[in-house]
XYZ file of C-alpha atoms in Angstrom:
251
model
C -3.100 0.082 11.995
C -2.045 1.577 14.653
C -1.849 5.364 15.632
C 0.252 8.835 14.812
C 2.753 7.871 12.085
C 2.044 4.642 12.660
C -1.595 4.546 10.528
C -1.648 2.711 7.686
C -1.678 5.229 4.173
C -2.027 3.937 1.077
C -0.834 5.538 -2.509
C -1.499 5.548 -5.684
C -0.905 6.865 -8.920
C -3.571 7.510 -11.816
C -1.755 7.686 -15.184
C -3.452 8.247 -18.807
C -5.343 11.196 -20.058
C -8.986 11.378 -18.684
C -10.614 10.530 -15.237
C -10.374 7.074 -13.557
C -13.502 5.691 -11.687
C -12.133 4.312 -8.448
C -13.548 2.975 -5.074
C -11.700 2.695 -2.002
C -12.594 0.432 1.006
C -11.382 0.563 4.448
C -12.199 -2.826 5.917
C -11.660 -4.179 9.496
C -14.147 -6.415 11.177
C -15.082 -8.566 8.276
C -11.468 -9.932 7.865
C -12.263 -11.891 10.849
C -13.859 -14.255 7.884
C -10.449 -14.926 6.064
C -9.409 -16.655 9.873
C -8.103 -13.634 11.988
C -8.533 -13.206 16.001
C -11.575 -10.855 15.934
C -10.068 -8.742 19.068
C -7.049 -8.254 16.449
C -9.163 -6.298 14.075
C -9.801 -2.789 13.939
C -13.185 -2.529 14.604
C -14.298 0.683 13.310
C -12.239 2.215 10.710
C -12.335 5.520 9.114
C -10.513 6.441 5.322
C -9.690 9.829 4.190
C -8.871 10.192 0.361
C -6.278 12.869 -0.033
C -4.929 14.738 -3.452
C -1.111 15.261 -4.220
C -0.960 18.567 -2.444
C -2.094 17.002 1.272
C -5.170 18.391 0.887
C -8.413 16.524 2.150
C -11.151 15.577 -0.936
C -13.238 13.430 0.935
C -13.938 10.825 3.914
C -16.061 7.920 5.227
C -16.684 6.362 8.061
C -19.500 3.602 8.258
C -20.311 2.906 4.557
C -24.104 3.431 4.941
C -23.578 7.421 5.925
C -22.698 8.379 1.909
C -22.481 7.238 -0.784
C -24.966 3.920 -0.010
C -26.817 3.925 -3.530
C -23.551 3.449 -5.200
C -22.416 0.979 -2.967
C -25.376 -1.527 -1.902
C -26.046 -4.505 -4.057
C -22.476 -4.255 -5.530
C -19.176 -6.000 -5.559
C -17.718 -3.379 -2.914
C -20.854 -3.623 -0.441
C -19.292 -4.497 2.896
C -20.569 -7.111 4.911
C -20.165 -4.956 7.888
C -21.694 -1.496 8.313
C -18.657 0.016 10.132
C -16.062 -0.206 7.242
C -15.646 2.333 5.026
C -16.105 2.935 1.134
C -15.640 5.983 -1.247
C -16.465 5.918 -4.427
C -14.700 8.410 -6.803
C -13.717 9.498 -10.207
C -9.961 10.827 -10.372
C -8.154 12.841 -12.423
C -4.418 11.416 -13.630
C -2.222 12.965 -10.915
C -1.113 10.961 -7.032
C -3.379 10.167 -4.265
C -3.412 8.508 -1.068
C -5.505 7.230 1.200
C -5.374 6.715 5.151
C -6.646 4.284 7.313
C -7.492 4.961 11.066
C -9.725 3.685 13.724
C -12.504 6.196 14.987
C -11.451 7.572 18.479
C -7.896 6.274 18.072
C -8.621 2.635 18.410
C -5.997 0.426 16.959
C -6.167 -2.787 15.783
C -5.440 -5.102 11.620
C -6.972 -3.329 8.897
C -7.495 -3.532 5.064
C -7.135 -0.585 2.363
C -8.091 -1.255 -0.857
C -8.196 0.296 -3.747
C -10.364 -0.533 -7.155
C -10.089 0.045 -10.568
C -13.931 0.516 -11.377
C -13.359 0.557 -15.480
C -10.715 -0.593 -17.096
C -11.820 0.433 -19.947
C -11.323 4.184 -19.741
C -7.761 5.670 -21.197
C -6.144 5.597 -17.573
C -4.280 3.793 -15.440
C -3.571 2.605 -12.040
C -0.202 2.306 -12.239
C 1.574 2.230 -9.000
C 0.198 1.711 -5.195
C 1.489 1.549 -1.836
C 1.198 1.212 2.038
C 3.337 2.795 4.584
C 2.261 1.397 8.109
C 3.761 -0.125 11.141
C 5.382 -4.258 10.263
C 4.675 -6.665 13.620
C 5.247 -9.861 13.193
C 2.979 -12.666 12.356
C -0.588 -11.523 11.601
C 0.143 -8.366 11.723
C 3.190 -7.973 8.668
C 2.081 -5.965 5.946
C 0.700 -7.341 3.327
C 0.055 -5.321 -0.055
C -2.294 -7.291 -2.798
C -2.691 -6.681 -6.138
C -5.048 -8.193 -8.958
C -3.500 -8.404 -12.467
C -6.633 -7.842 -15.426
C -6.250 -7.529 -19.050
C -5.417 -10.023 -21.672
C -2.024 -13.360 -20.848
C 0.510 -11.155 -22.084
C 3.230 -11.249 -19.326
C 3.353 -7.612 -17.111
C 6.340 -5.825 -15.704
C 5.692 -5.696 -12.292
C 8.483 -4.089 -9.846
C 7.695 -4.410 -6.371
C 9.666 -2.516 -3.485
C 9.610 -2.787 0.661
C 11.662 0.701 2.386
C 12.755 1.026 5.578
C 15.737 2.281 6.750
C 15.417 5.811 4.240
C 12.329 6.295 5.460
C 14.102 7.929 8.215
C 14.702 10.855 5.974
C 11.292 11.937 5.619
C 11.258 12.633 9.439
C 9.963 8.986 10.621
C 11.082 7.412 13.457
C 10.992 3.397 14.497
C 11.669 2.586 10.787
C 11.686 -0.816 10.130
C 15.956 -1.181 10.130
C 15.956 -4.360 7.131
C 12.803 -5.200 5.419
C 12.423 -8.961 3.719
C 9.835 -9.515 0.756
C 7.897 -11.905 -0.950
C 5.708 -12.480 -3.747
C 3.101 -14.883 -3.502
C 0.069 -16.181 -6.103
C -2.835 -16.877 -5.575
C -2.509 -20.278 -4.020
C -0.128 -18.456 -1.753
C 3.056 -19.810 -2.360
C 5.960 -18.168 -2.881
C 7.420 -17.263 -6.418
C 10.295 -14.635 -5.579
C 11.730 -13.708 -2.152
C 14.250 -11.254 -1.860
C 16.191 -9.720 1.641
C 18.414 -6.958 0.259
C 17.608 -5.676 -3.417
C 21.532 -6.409 -4.656
C 21.576 -9.688 -4.033
C 19.442 -10.546 -7.097
C 21.504 -8.539 -9.585
C 19.351 -9.363 -12.515
C 16.652 -7.566 -10.656
C 18.632 -5.073 -9.476
C 20.083 -4.214 -12.625
C 16.266 -4.075 -13.952
C 15.210 -1.729 -11.157
C 18.174 0.327 -11.516
C 17.293 0.870 -15.450
C 13.297 1.634 -14.239
C 14.666 4.173 -12.277
C 13.329 2.559 -9.167
C 16.802 1.231 -7.856
C 16.866 1.570 -3.629
C 18.895 4.037 -1.783
C 19.199 1.325 0.810
C 21.490 -1.964 0.643
C 19.339 -3.485 3.742
C 15.945 -2.711 1.582
C 14.194 -5.054 -1.102
C 13.125 -5.041 -4.538
C 11.700 -7.278 -7.346
C 11.695 -7.080 -10.736
C 9.451 -9.917 -12.828
C 7.137 -10.430 -15.401
C 3.917 -12.596 -14.304
C 1.270 -13.774 -16.552
C -1.979 -15.345 -16.748
C -3.681 -12.369 -15.015
C -4.448 -13.582 -11.423
C -4.057 -12.581 -7.674
C -0.250 -11.650 -5.642
C 0.409 -10.743 -2.636
C 4.202 -8.995 -1.510
C 4.947 -9.542 2.095
C 6.629 -7.252 4.210
C 8.281 -8.327 7.278
C 11.171 -7.833 10.121
C 14.518 -9.800 9.305
C 14.767 -11.799 12.256
C 11.511 -10.496 13.746
C 12.424 -6.750 13.941
C 8.680 -4.314 13.807
C 8.995 -1.074 12.590
C 7.519 1.743 10.100
C 7.420 0.364 6.535
C 6.297 0.938 2.459
C 5.533 -1.288 0.275
C 5.340 -0.663 -3.471
C 4.226 -2.062 -6.473
C 4.445 -1.003 -10.188
C 2.626 -1.590 -13.037
C 5.225 -1.065 -15.569
C 4.014 -2.827 -18.720
């Protein structure tokens, strides 16, 4: 996580008919428990929730400052008081969560978006994260959890880099690579240039998810049973730059 255009931006889309309860978290110091060196972590994360028009809906610095009663004692309570949490019920629309460091600080951070009530008639249909991809521990990792039954769920994952220059961004990742891992860390599928897999490319195109640059990466697959998965975006041959990872639940 960096500053300026290099801050981490997580987008998500709620589809359906009624508002969806969600929990958003901005993590930093507690990532040391995952084996990351403490000196490289974002020590004081702050998150902002923005609507589809870019307007700020709410923000949080230290989770105990606001909504403490809704968070404390739940599975969403962070282990570090400096980390950030927002509990909200949001109508179907597109949203973004911006993770930044208080005082312009930088380091490895994590944005999390949770469905806090899967029973309601709405769904998290798409999640995405934009950030600055480096190397080693500082590549971009998009994690997601599939719930529900054991029927296969159609999933599309995309890694964008060069086309982000169309939005006025500089220092974009010139040649992103994409890996889909299961809960054990095993690589299930990988892709460099999205057109190199004709079957996956045809499915992406049929679902309106064709990529505009041949150097960008895409995966179309069906996943079962439910579980945890991660999509890892890196730069080919150690390249660095701003990239976007997108995960679509196509059911």
